[in-house]
Amino acid sequence: MRFIETMNKPKSLALVIMFVVLCAVGSAITYRNVTNATHNAITHNPSSNRYRSGLLNVPEIHAPSGMPLVIVVSGSNYEMGYQYGLQAAPVIYQNLVLFKSRLLQAYGEETVIKDMRVWAYYLEKYDPGLKDWLEGIRDGCRERGFDVNYLDLVALTCYPAEMWCRPSVPYPPETGVMGAASTSLSQSLTREMPLHCTAFAATGSATKDGKPIVAITKMVPTEVMQTLILIAFPDEGYSFIANPYAGAVVQNSGMNSAGFAWVLTAILGPPIWGVVTEVYFHYLTQYCGSPDEAIEYLISTPRAGVTGTFVMSASNGSICVFESNSQVFAIRKPGDAGEDAPFLVQTNHFIHPELRKHNVLVPGIVWQDSLYRYATAWKYVSEAARRGAIDFEFAKKMFMSDDYFEPKDWYNPEAGGQWRYNVPGSPNVLNNFPASVAQSIFFPLDRIAYFQVGTPSGIGLPAGATGEYVKFQLTNDIVTLVSKADEITFGLYSEARNLFQAELNRKAPYLTDSVIQSIKEMLDKAMLEYEHGMIKAAHAYLAMRNLGSKAPDVLALWSEVLTHYAHAQLYAQMVTTRLKNLRAS
């Protein structure tokens, strides 16, 4: 009451005006992307009380898209992380908010902080280079106005394993984390959260050109849709290309300049505290030049998370699968599980005869769908391998399938069975919705990578899924890589344009006025993206000569170039696919 009386006095009018002005100015002060209040709300600070009415300002939403960003980085691990953070801060932060909210709901803040310190201990012990990446990402995000800390990025990196297979055993004394570990398990383990990765490798007589191929349709939770393409030219280790969710360095698949390519399907087993799966993703991609080097590292480290089956190939044509959980492992090669050609198929259970007794079949997590998908992929791959017909188009078509095979013998699909046709939405199909939201197909001999963001058929998620793939050829320097990307992009556009012109010339009956108009518009989008990329590439090259190849602004410009080329490729292929489908019908 005394405050109101004072405010009513005329002599306080000037103070009132000043108070109002200060409030208005204060409400206008925001960070470039998000307010400091929101930053503090999600950092690791148990005493933080910033999530209060009047302090929250939600940043701009960057909806996941089937048109991915491409990020190019170069230098030391810290420098690459810093460049990554600068370029992708808004989407990294958005993923962090999504993941953090779910982790806190599942375990509570105190448990999450302790867990991340334990995961960080093993990360730093067995892959110190990744720590440098994360510290760089942190500082790059902070430079953009996002108050992200190191443990936030550990949480973002380890999110899938923490949600799916958090250990309930005590923290190891060597970590120095005090207090007993919580025995709580993620709520995701009590709801339907199946693992849906399906992978294969083939080589030699099984492929059209005799060259090895490794491919996967990757299962991730729906909140992990915000993915991008990362191309790295590190000072130490190998140049590499990967398709991680924003904020991660590598996720479930990768290929490097040594011609080593790998993909991973998750395996559940006895959970332990150790090297979490997502740490292996980075180490294998940047530091291992062959399956033998990768296997040596996997054997010598405490395998935690959903590690896992690594399907691997090298440029010399060799293929193998390292099947493991925290306690056991075996190496499988063609012929070990009945293969009669040089191919391998892997889903989310053990295939090696010596490990089958270790399969953990948990209803709603790993159940018969993994067995069905194995049998289905086996039928597709084995039949194509016998004909020497495996190539990119085969892999693309297989992953889009809404059919599945029901075998008489789960581990021997050749023993007979029955096909079930046209069952979209079934967990047994390879075109899995909503689980499969990214695909990778590698040709390690030629260092060619294909990446798709979205449900394999292009119908599902995220918004704008295309059903098409971005194609890049990995080289040892950015100028050569961009030159190759330009060539690939213009080639895909030319294919689409020439097919359209040919169909117009023959007056194809399906080419109605509305179809013609929509195809012209799509071709225009493809060419516009190509033109933007071509012009920005010229600017990037001249800027590189003046500022150096590792200047953050130069690398950001190269990223824009490749993002334009990626989008041009997708638009062009959408035209080609549509014309072929219309012609076939």
Coordinates of C-alpha atoms in Angstrom, one line a residue:
M1 CA 0.0 0.0 0.0
R2 CA 2.9 2.3 0.8
F3 CA 4.3 1.6 -2.7
I4 CA 1.0 2.7 -4.4
E5 CA 0.8 5.8 -2.3
T6 CA 4.3 6.8 -3.3
M7 CA 3.6 6.2 -6.9
N8 CA 0.6 8.5 -6.8
K9 CA 2.7 11.5 -5.7
P10 CA 3.4 14.1 -8.5
K11 CA 7.1 14.3 -7.6
S12 CA 7.5 10.7 -8.6
L13 CA 6.3 11.2 -12.1
A14 CA 9.8 11.4 -13.6
L15 CA 10.7 8.1 -11.8
V16 CA 7.6 6.5 -13.2
I17 CA 8.5 7.5 -16.7
M18 CA 12.1 6.3 -16.2
F19 CA 10.8 2.9 -14.9
V20 CA 8.5 2.4 -17.9
V21 CA 11.3 3.3 -20.4
L22 CA 13.8 0.9 -18.7
C23 CA 11.2 -1.9 -18.7
A24 CA 10.6 -1.3 -22.4
V25 CA 14.3 -1.3 -23.2
G26 CA 14.9 -4.4 -21.1
S27 CA 12.2 -6.3 -22.9
A28 CA 13.7 -5.5 -26.2
I29 CA 17.2 -6.8 -25.4
T30 CA 17.5 -10.3 -26.7
Y31 CA 20.3 -12.5 -27.9
R32 CA 20.6 -13.0 -31.6
N33 CA 18.8 -16.3 -31.5
V34 CA 17.5 -16.8 -28.0
T35 CA 17.3 -15.1 -24.6
N36 CA 19.8 -15.7 -21.8
A37 CA 16.9 -16.9 -19.7
T38 CA 16.3 -19.8 -22.1
H39 CA 20.0 -20.5 -22.2
N40 CA 20.3 -20.8 -18.4
A41 CA 17.1 -22.9 -18.3
I42 CA 18.8 -25.9 -20.0
T43 CA 22.4 -25.8 -18.9
H44 CA 23.6 -28.1 -16.1
N45 CA 23.0 -25.9 -13.1
P46 CA 21.0 -27.6 -10.3
S47 CA 20.2 -24.3 -8.6
S48 CA 19.0 -22.6 -11.8
N49 CA 15.5 -21.2 -11.4
R50 CA 15.2 -19.4 -14.7
Y51 CA 12.2 -21.3 -16.1
R52 CA 9.8 -18.8 -14.6
S53 CA 6.9 -16.9 -16.2
G54 CA 8.2 -13.7 -17.8
L55 CA 11.7 -15.0 -18.4
L56 CA 11.1 -17.6 -21.1
N57 CA 11.5 -16.6 -24.7
V58 CA 11.3 -19.5 -27.2
P59 CA 13.8 -19.1 -30.1
E60 CA 12.9 -19.4 -33.7
I61 CA 11.9 -22.9 -34.6
H62 CA 14.0 -24.6 -37.3
A63 CA 11.7 -27.4 -38.4
P64 CA 13.5 -30.6 -39.6
S65 CA 13.5 -30.9 -43.4
G66 CA 14.2 -33.5 -46.1
M67 CA 16.5 -30.9 -47.6
P68 CA 19.6 -31.2 -45.3
L69 CA 22.2 -28.6 -44.5
V70 CA 25.8 -29.4 -45.5
I71 CA 28.5 -28.4 -43.0
V72 CA 32.2 -28.2 -44.1
V73 CA 34.9 -27.9 -41.4
S74 CA 38.7 -28.1 -41.4
G75 CA 41.6 -27.9 -39.0
S76 CA 42.3 -29.2 -35.5
N77 CA 39.5 -31.1 -33.7
Y78 CA 38.8 -27.9 -31.7
E79 CA 38.8 -25.7 -34.7
M80 CA 36.4 -28.0 -36.6
G81 CA 34.1 -28.2 -33.6
Y82 CA 34.1 -24.4 -33.4
Q83 CA 33.3 -24.0 -37.1
Y84 CA 30.5 -26.6 -36.8
G85 CA 29.1 -24.7 -33.8
L86 CA 29.2 -21.3 -35.6
Q87 CA 27.5 -22.7 -38.7
A88 CA 24.8 -24.9 -37.1
A89 CA 24.2 -23.3 -33.7
P90 CA 20.4 -22.8 -34.1
V91 CA 19.7 -26.5 -35.0
I92 CA 22.3 -27.8 -32.5
Y93 CA 20.6 -25.9 -29.8
Q94 CA 17.1 -27.0 -30.9
N95 CA 18.2 -30.7 -30.7
L96 CA 19.7 -30.0 -27.3
V97 CA 16.4 -28.6 -26.0
L98 CA 14.5 -31.6 -27.4
F99 CA 16.9 -34.2 -26.0
K100 CA 17.5 -32.5 -22.6
S101 CA 13.7 -32.3 -22.0
R102 CA 13.3 -36.0 -22.5
L103 CA 16.4 -36.9 -20.4
L104 CA 15.1 -34.9 -17.5
Q105 CA 11.7 -36.4 -17.7
A106 CA 13.2 -39.9 -17.8
Y107 CA 15.8 -39.6 -15.0
G108 CA 15.7 -36.2 -13.3
E109 CA 18.5 -33.6 -13.3
E110 CA 20.8 -35.0 -10.6
T111 CA 21.0 -38.4 -12.3
V112 CA 21.5 -36.9 -15.8
I113 CA 24.4 -34.8 -14.6
K114 CA 26.1 -37.7 -12.9
D115 CA 25.5 -40.0 -15.8
M116 CA 27.0 -37.4 -18.2
R117 CA 30.1 -37.1 -16.1
V118 CA 30.6 -40.8 -16.2
W119 CA 30.1 -41.0 -20.0
A120 CA 32.4 -38.0 -20.3
Y121 CA 35.1 -39.8 -18.3
Y122 CA 35.2 -42.7 -20.8
L123 CA 34.9 -40.4 -23.8
E124 CA 38.0 -38.4 -22.7
K125 CA 39.9 -41.5 -21.8
Y126 CA 39.4 -43.4 -25.0
D127 CA 38.7 -40.6 -27.6
P128 CA 40.2 -37.3 -26.4
G129 CA 39.8 -36.0 -29.9
L130 CA 36.1 -36.0 -29.5
K131 CA 36.4 -33.9 -26.3
D132 CA 38.1 -31.3 -28.4
W133 CA 35.3 -31.4 -31.0
L134 CA 32.7 -30.8 -28.3
E135 CA 34.6 -28.0 -26.7
G136 CA 34.8 -26.3 -30.1
I137 CA 31.1 -26.8 -30.7
R138 CA 30.4 -25.3 -27.3
D139 CA 32.4 -22.2 -28.1
G140 CA 31.0 -21.9 -31.6
C141 CA 27.5 -22.0 -30.2
R142 CA 28.4 -19.4 -27.5
E143 CA 29.8 -17.1 -30.2
R144 CA 26.3 -17.2 -31.8
G145 CA 24.6 -16.4 -28.5
F146 CA 23.7 -19.8 -27.3
D147 CA 24.8 -20.6 -23.7
V148 CA 25.7 -24.3 -24.3
N149 CA 28.2 -26.1 -22.0
Y150 CA 30.4 -29.1 -22.4
L151 CA 28.1 -31.6 -20.5
D152 CA 25.2 -30.4 -22.6
L153 CA 27.0 -31.6 -25.7
V154 CA 28.0 -34.9 -24.0
A155 CA 24.3 -35.4 -23.3
L156 CA 23.4 -34.6 -26.9
T157 CA 26.1 -37.0 -28.2
C158 CA 25.1 -39.9 -25.8
Y159 CA 21.4 -39.3 -26.0
P160 CA 20.3 -42.5 -27.8
A161 CA 22.3 -44.8 -25.6
E162 CA 21.3 -43.0 -22.4
M163 CA 17.6 -43.4 -23.4
W164 CA 17.7 -47.0 -24.6
C165 CA 20.2 -48.8 -22.4
R166 CA 21.3 -46.8 -19.4
P167 CA 23.1 -49.1 -16.9
S168 CA 21.5 -49.6 -13.5
V169 CA 24.8 -50.7 -12.0
P170 CA 26.9 -48.5 -9.7
Y171 CA 29.2 -45.9 -11.2
P172 CA 32.8 -47.3 -11.6
P173 CA 35.1 -45.8 -8.9
E174 CA 37.7 -44.9 -11.5
T175 CA 35.3 -42.2 -12.8
G176 CA 35.4 -40.2 -9.5
V177 CA 31.7 -39.6 -9.7
M178 CA 30.4 -39.8 -6.1
G179 CA 27.2 -41.4 -4.9
A180 CA 25.3 -44.5 -5.9
A181 CA 24.0 -44.6 -9.5
S182 CA 20.3 -44.4 -9.8
T183 CA 18.6 -47.7 -10.7
S184 CA 16.0 -45.9 -12.7
L185 CA 15.4 -46.9 -16.3
S186 CA 14.3 -44.7 -19.1
Q187 CA 10.5 -44.6 -19.7
S188 CA 11.3 -45.3 -23.3
L189 CA 12.0 -48.8 -22.3
T190 CA 8.5 -49.3 -21.1
R191 CA 6.8 -48.0 -24.2
E192 CA 6.9 -49.2 -27.8
M193 CA 10.4 -48.1 -28.9
P194 CA 11.6 -50.7 -31.3
L195 CA 15.1 -50.7 -32.8
H196 CA 14.8 -50.7 -36.6
C197 CA 18.2 -50.5 -38.3
T198 CA 18.6 -52.7 -41.3
A199 CA 22.0 -52.9 -43.0
F200 CA 23.9 -54.9 -45.6
A201 CA 27.2 -55.1 -47.4
A202 CA 28.2 -56.8 -50.7
T203 CA 31.3 -57.0 -52.9
G204 CA 32.8 -58.8 -55.8
S205 CA 30.5 -61.0 -57.8
A206 CA 27.4 -59.8 -55.8
T207 CA 27.7 -56.2 -57.1
K208 CA 27.2 -54.9 -60.7
D209 CA 30.7 -53.4 -60.9
G210 CA 32.5 -55.7 -58.5
K211 CA 33.1 -52.9 -56.0
P212 CA 32.1 -53.0 -52.4
I213 CA 28.9 -51.4 -51.0
V214 CA 27.8 -50.8 -47.4
A215 CA 24.3 -49.5 -46.7
I216 CA 21.9 -48.9 -43.8
T217 CA 18.4 -47.5 -43.1
K218 CA 18.9 -45.9 -39.7
M219 CA 16.4 -46.1 -36.9
V220 CA 16.3 -43.1 -34.5
P221 CA 13.6 -41.6 -32.3
T222 CA 11.3 -39.1 -34.0
E223 CA 12.9 -36.3 -32.0
V224 CA 16.2 -37.0 -33.8
M225 CA 15.0 -35.9 -37.2
Q226 CA 17.1 -32.7 -37.5
T227 CA 20.0 -34.2 -39.4
L228 CA 22.7 -32.7 -41.7
I229 CA 25.7 -33.8 -43.8
L230 CA 29.1 -33.1 -42.2
I231 CA 32.3 -33.1 -44.3
A232 CA 35.5 -32.8 -42.3
F233 CA 39.1 -32.2 -43.3
P234 CA 41.0 -32.7 -40.0
D235 CA 44.7 -32.0 -39.3
E236 CA 44.9 -35.5 -37.7
G237 CA 43.3 -38.6 -38.9
Y238 CA 41.3 -39.0 -42.1
S239 CA 39.0 -36.7 -44.0
F240 CA 35.5 -38.1 -43.6
I241 CA 31.8 -37.6 -44.5
A242 CA 28.9 -38.5 -42.2
N243 CA 25.2 -37.8 -41.8
P244 CA 24.7 -37.0 -38.0
Y245 CA 21.9 -35.3 -36.2
A246 CA 22.7 -31.7 -35.5
G247 CA 25.3 -31.5 -32.7
A248 CA 26.7 -35.0 -33.1
V249 CA 29.9 -35.5 -35.1
V250 CA 29.0 -38.9 -36.6
Q251 CA 25.9 -41.0 -36.2
N252 CA 25.5 -44.7 -37.1
S253 CA 27.5 -44.5 -40.4
G254 CA 30.6 -42.9 -41.8
M255 CA 33.2 -43.1 -44.6
N256 CA 36.7 -41.7 -44.7
S257 CA 39.4 -40.9 -47.2
A258 CA 41.2 -44.2 -46.5
G259 CA 38.3 -46.0 -48.2
F260 CA 37.0 -47.4 -44.9
A261 CA 33.2 -47.4 -44.5
W262 CA 31.0 -48.7 -41.8
V263 CA 27.4 -48.7 -40.5
L264 CA 26.0 -49.8 -37.1
T265 CA 22.8 -51.6 -36.0
A266 CA 22.0 -51.4 -32.3
I267 CA 22.2 -54.6 -30.1
L268 CA 20.8 -54.7 -26.6
G269 CA 22.9 -56.6 -24.0
P270 CA 24.0 -56.3 -20.4
P271 CA 24.5 -52.5 -20.0
I272 CA 27.8 -51.2 -18.6
W273 CA 29.4 -47.9 -18.0
G274 CA 32.2 -47.5 -20.6
V275 CA 32.7 -46.2 -24.1
V276 CA 29.2 -45.3 -25.3
T277 CA 28.2 -46.2 -28.9
E278 CA 28.3 -42.7 -30.1
V279 CA 31.9 -42.3 -29.2
Y280 CA 32.8 -45.2 -31.4
F281 CA 31.1 -43.5 -34.2
H282 CA 33.5 -40.6 -34.2
Y283 CA 36.7 -42.6 -33.5
L284 CA 36.2 -45.2 -36.2
T285 CA 35.4 -42.6 -38.8
Q286 CA 38.3 -40.2 -38.1
Y287 CA 41.0 -42.5 -36.9
C288 CA 40.5 -46.0 -38.3
G289 CA 41.7 -46.7 -41.9
S290 CA 40.5 -50.3 -42.2
P291 CA 38.1 -52.9 -40.6
D292 CA 41.2 -54.5 -38.9
E293 CA 42.0 -51.2 -37.1
A294 CA 38.4 -50.7 -36.1
I295 CA 38.1 -54.2 -34.7
E296 CA 41.3 -53.8 -32.7
Y297 CA 39.9 -50.6 -31.1
L298 CA 36.5 -52.2 -30.4
I299 CA 38.1 -55.2 -28.7
S300 CA 40.4 -53.1 -26.6
T301 CA 37.8 -50.8 -25.1
P302 CA 34.8 -51.3 -22.7
R303 CA 31.8 -51.4 -25.1
A304 CA 28.8 -49.6 -23.6
G305 CA 25.6 -48.4 -25.0
V306 CA 24.0 -50.4 -27.8
T307 CA 27.4 -51.4 -29.3
G308 CA 26.5 -53.2 -31.4
T309 CA 27.1 -54.7 -34.9
F310 CA 29.4 -52.8 -37.2
V311 CA 29.0 -53.7 -40.8
M312 CA 32.3 -52.7 -42.5
S313 CA 34.1 -52.6 -45.8
A314 CA 37.3 -51.3 -47.1
S315 CA 38.4 -50.1 -50.6
N316 CA 40.2 -53.5 -51.1
G317 CA 36.8 -55.1 -51.3
S318 CA 36.8 -56.9 -47.9
I319 CA 33.5 -56.9 -45.9
C320 CA 32.7 -58.2 -42.4
V321 CA 30.5 -57.7 -39.4
F322 CA 31.8 -57.1 -35.9
E323 CA 28.9 -58.4 -33.7
S324 CA 29.1 -57.5 -30.1
N325 CA 27.6 -56.4 -26.8
S326 CA 29.5 -55.4 -23.6
Q327 CA 30.4 -59.1 -22.8
V328 CA 30.9 -61.0 -26.1
F329 CA 31.9 -60.5 -29.7
A330 CA 32.5 -62.4 -32.9
I331 CA 33.5 -61.5 -36.4
R332 CA 31.3 -62.7 -39.3
K333 CA 32.2 -62.9 -42.9
P334 CA 30.3 -64.1 -46.0
G335 CA 29.5 -67.8 -45.6
D336 CA 29.4 -67.9 -41.8
A337 CA 25.6 -67.6 -41.7
G338 CA 24.8 -69.5 -44.8
E339 CA 25.6 -66.8 -47.4
D340 CA 26.3 -68.4 -50.8
A341 CA 27.7 -65.1 -52.3
P342 CA 29.9 -62.3 -51.0
F343 CA 27.2 -60.4 -49.0
L344 CA 26.2 -59.8 -45.4
V345 CA 22.9 -58.7 -43.9
Q346 CA 22.4 -57.4 -40.3
T347 CA 19.5 -56.1 -38.3
N348 CA 19.1 -55.7 -34.5
H349 CA 19.9 -59.2 -33.2
F350 CA 22.9 -61.5 -33.3
I351 CA 23.3 -63.5 -36.5
H352 CA 26.7 -65.2 -35.9
P353 CA 25.9 -68.9 -34.9
E354 CA 28.1 -68.6 -31.8
L355 CA 26.3 -65.5 -30.5
R356 CA 22.6 -66.4 -31.1
K357 CA 22.2 -67.6 -27.5
H358 CA 23.0 -64.0 -26.4
N359 CA 20.1 -62.4 -28.2
V360 CA 17.9 -60.3 -25.9
L361 CA 14.4 -60.2 -27.3
V362 CA 12.5 -57.6 -25.4
P363 CA 8.8 -57.0 -26.4
G364 CA 8.4 -53.5 -27.8
I365 CA 12.2 -53.0 -28.2
V366 CA 13.8 -56.0 -30.0
W367 CA 11.1 -58.4 -30.9
Q368 CA 10.1 -60.4 -34.0
D369 CA 10.4 -57.3 -36.2
S370 CA 14.2 -57.6 -36.2
L371 CA 13.9 -61.2 -37.3
Y372 CA 11.4 -60.3 -40.0
R373 CA 13.5 -57.5 -41.3
Y374 CA 16.6 -59.8 -41.4
A375 CA 14.7 -62.4 -43.4
T376 CA 13.3 -59.7 -45.7
A377 CA 16.6 -58.1 -46.4
W378 CA 18.3 -61.5 -46.8
K379 CA 15.8 -62.4 -49.5
Y380 CA 16.3 -59.1 -51.4
V381 CA 20.1 -59.1 -51.1
S382 CA 20.7 -62.8 -51.7
E383 CA 18.7 -62.9 -54.8
A384 CA 20.3 -59.8 -56.2
A385 CA 23.8 -61.1 -55.2
R386 CA 23.4 -64.3 -57.2
R387 CA 22.6 -62.2 -60.3
G388 CA 25.4 -59.7 -59.6
A389 CA 22.8 -57.0 -59.5
I390 CA 23.5 -55.0 -56.3
D391 CA 24.1 -51.3 -56.9
F392 CA 22.7 -48.0 -55.6
E393 CA 19.4 -48.3 -57.3
F394 CA 18.9 -51.7 -55.8
A395 CA 19.6 -50.4 -52.3
K396 CA 17.3 -47.4 -52.8
K397 CA 14.5 -49.6 -54.0
M398 CA 14.9 -52.2 -51.2
F399 CA 14.8 -49.7 -48.4
M400 CA 11.5 -48.3 -49.9
S401 CA 9.8 -51.7 -49.7
D402 CA 6.5 -52.1 -47.8
D403 CA 6.6 -55.9 -48.2
Y404 CA 8.2 -58.4 -45.8
F405 CA 9.1 -62.1 -45.8
E406 CA 7.9 -64.4 -43.1
P407 CA 10.4 -67.3 -42.9
K408 CA 10.0 -70.8 -41.6
D409 CA 13.4 -70.6 -40.0
W410 CA 14.4 -67.2 -38.5
Y411 CA 18.1 -67.8 -39.2
N412 CA 17.7 -69.5 -42.6
P413 CA 15.3 -67.6 -44.9
E414 CA 16.3 -70.1 -47.7
A415 CA 14.3 -72.8 -45.8
G416 CA 11.1 -71.2 -47.2
G417 CA 8.4 -69.0 -46.1
Q418 CA 5.8 -66.5 -47.3
W419 CA 5.8 -62.9 -48.5
R420 CA 3.4 -60.4 -47.0
Y421 CA 2.7 -57.6 -49.5
N422 CA 1.8 -53.9 -49.1
V423 CA 1.7 -53.5 -45.3
P424 CA 2.9 -49.9 -44.7
G425 CA 3.3 -49.1 -41.0
S426 CA 4.2 -52.6 -40.1
P427 CA 7.4 -52.8 -37.9
N428 CA 8.5 -55.7 -40.1
V429 CA 9.1 -53.7 -43.3
L430 CA 12.2 -51.9 -44.4
N431 CA 10.4 -48.7 -45.3
N432 CA 9.8 -48.2 -41.6
F433 CA 7.6 -45.4 -40.3
P434 CA 8.2 -43.6 -38.1
A435 CA 11.5 -45.3 -37.1
S436 CA 13.7 -45.0 -40.1
V437 CA 14.5 -41.3 -40.8
A438 CA 17.9 -41.5 -42.5
Q439 CA 19.7 -43.7 -44.9
S440 CA 23.4 -44.0 -45.9
I441 CA 24.8 -45.9 -48.9
F442 CA 28.6 -46.0 -49.3
F443 CA 30.9 -47.1 -52.2
P444 CA 34.3 -47.0 -50.4
L445 CA 36.5 -47.8 -53.4
D446 CA 35.3 -44.6 -55.2
R447 CA 34.8 -42.7 -51.9
I448 CA 31.2 -42.0 -52.9
A449 CA 28.5 -41.4 -50.3
Y450 CA 24.7 -41.2 -50.7
F451 CA 22.6 -39.8 -47.9
Q452 CA 18.8 -39.5 -47.6
V453 CA 17.0 -37.6 -44.9
G454 CA 13.5 -39.0 -44.2
T455 CA 11.3 -42.1 -44.5
P456 CA 12.9 -44.1 -47.4
S457 CA 9.8 -43.8 -49.6
G458 CA 9.6 -40.0 -49.0
I459 CA 6.2 -40.3 -47.4
G460 CA 6.3 -39.8 -43.7
L461 CA 8.8 -37.6 -41.9
P462 CA 10.3 -35.1 -41.6
A463 CA 8.3 -32.5 -43.5
G464 CA 9.6 -32.2 -47.0
A465 CA 11.0 -35.8 -47.2
T466 CA 11.9 -36.4 -50.8
G467 CA 12.7 -40.1 -51.1
E468 CA 15.9 -39.1 -52.9
Y469 CA 19.6 -39.1 -52.0
V470 CA 22.3 -36.5 -52.0
K471 CA 25.5 -37.8 -53.6
F472 CA 29.0 -36.6 -52.8
Q473 CA 32.5 -37.9 -53.6
L474 CA 34.9 -37.5 -50.7
T475 CA 38.3 -36.1 -51.7
N476 CA 41.3 -34.8 -49.8
D477 CA 40.6 -31.2 -50.3
I478 CA 37.5 -29.0 -50.4
V479 CA 38.1 -27.5 -53.9
T480 CA 38.2 -30.9 -55.5
L481 CA 35.2 -32.1 -53.6
V482 CA 33.2 -29.1 -54.7
S483 CA 34.3 -29.5 -58.3
K484 CA 33.1 -33.2 -58.1
A485 CA 29.8 -32.1 -56.5
D486 CA 29.2 -29.5 -59.3
E487 CA 29.8 -32.2 -61.9
I488 CA 27.4 -34.7 -60.1
T489 CA 24.7 -32.1 -59.6
F490 CA 24.7 -30.8 -63.2
G491 CA 24.7 -34.4 -64.4
L492 CA 21.6 -35.2 -62.3
Y493 CA 19.9 -32.1 -63.6
S494 CA 20.7 -32.9 -67.2
E495 CA 19.3 -36.4 -66.8
A496 CA 16.0 -35.0 -65.5
R497 CA 15.8 -32.3 -68.1
N498 CA 16.6 -34.6 -71.0
L499 CA 14.1 -37.2 -69.9
F500 CA 11.4 -34.5 -69.6
Q501 CA 12.2 -33.2 -73.0
A502 CA 12.1 -36.7 -74.5
E503 CA 8.7 -37.3 -73.0
L504 CA 7.4 -34.0 -74.3
N505 CA 8.7 -34.8 -77.8
R506 CA 6.9 -38.0 -77.9
K507 CA 3.7 -36.4 -76.5
A508 CA 3.5 -38.8 -73.6
P509 CA -0.2 -39.1 -72.7
Y510 CA 0.4 -38.5 -69.0
L511 CA 1.9 -35.1 -69.5
T512 CA -1.2 -33.0 -68.9
D513 CA -0.9 -29.2 -68.6
S514 CA -0.8 -29.3 -64.8
V515 CA 1.9 -32.1 -64.8
I516 CA 4.0 -30.2 -67.3
Q517 CA 3.8 -27.0 -65.2
S518 CA 4.7 -28.7 -61.9
I519 CA 7.7 -30.5 -63.5
K520 CA 8.9 -27.2 -65.1
E521 CA 8.7 -25.6 -61.6
M522 CA 10.6 -28.4 -60.0
L523 CA 13.3 -28.2 -62.7
D524 CA 13.5 -24.4 -62.2
K525 CA 14.0 -25.0 -58.5
A526 CA 16.9 -27.4 -59.2
M527 CA 18.6 -25.0 -61.6
L528 CA 18.2 -22.1 -59.3
E529 CA 19.9 -24.0 -56.5
Y530 CA 22.6 -25.0 -58.9
E531 CA 23.2 -21.5 -60.0
H532 CA 23.4 -20.2 -56.5
G533 CA 25.9 -22.9 -55.7
M534 CA 28.0 -22.2 -58.7
I535 CA 28.2 -18.5 -58.1
K536 CA 28.9 -18.9 -54.4
A537 CA 31.7 -21.4 -55.2
A538 CA 33.5 -18.7 -57.2
H539 CA 33.2 -16.3 -54.2
A540 CA 34.4 -19.0 -51.9
Y541 CA 37.4 -19.8 -54.0
L542 CA 38.5 -16.2 -54.2
A543 CA 37.9 -15.7 -50.5
M544 CA 40.0 -18.8 -49.7
R545 CA 42.9 -17.3 -51.7
N546 CA 42.8 -14.2 -49.6
L547 CA 41.8 -15.5 -46.1
G548 CA 43.1 -19.1 -46.2
S549 CA 41.4 -22.5 -46.4
K550 CA 40.6 -22.7 -42.7
A551 CA 39.0 -19.3 -42.2
P552 CA 35.6 -19.8 -40.6
D553 CA 33.8 -17.5 -43.0
V554 CA 35.3 -19.3 -46.0
L555 CA 34.3 -22.7 -44.7
A556 CA 30.8 -21.4 -44.0
L557 CA 30.6 -20.2 -47.6
W558 CA 31.7 -23.7 -48.9
S559 CA 29.0 -25.1 -46.7
E560 CA 26.4 -22.9 -48.4
V561 CA 27.7 -24.0 -51.9
L562 CA 27.3 -27.7 -51.1
T563 CA 23.9 -27.1 -49.4
H564 CA 22.7 -25.5 -52.7
Y565 CA 24.1 -28.4 -54.7
A566 CA 22.5 -31.0 -52.4
H567 CA 19.1 -29.3 -52.8
A568 CA 19.6 -29.1 -56.6
Q569 CA 20.3 -32.8 -56.7
L570 CA 17.2 -33.7 -54.7
Y571 CA 14.9 -31.5 -56.9
A572 CA 16.3 -32.9 -60.1
Q573 CA 15.9 -36.5 -58.9
M574 CA 12.4 -35.9 -57.8
V575 CA 11.7 -34.9 -61.4
T576 CA 13.4 -38.0 -62.8
T577 CA 11.6 -40.4 -60.4
R578 CA 8.2 -38.8 -61.1
L579 CA 8.6 -39.1 -64.8
K580 CA 9.7 -42.7 -64.6
N581 CA 6.8 -43.6 -62.3
L582 CA 4.3 -41.8 -64.6
R583 CA 5.7 -43.6 -67.6
A584 CA 5.6 -47.0 -65.9
S585 CA 2.0 -46.5 -64.9

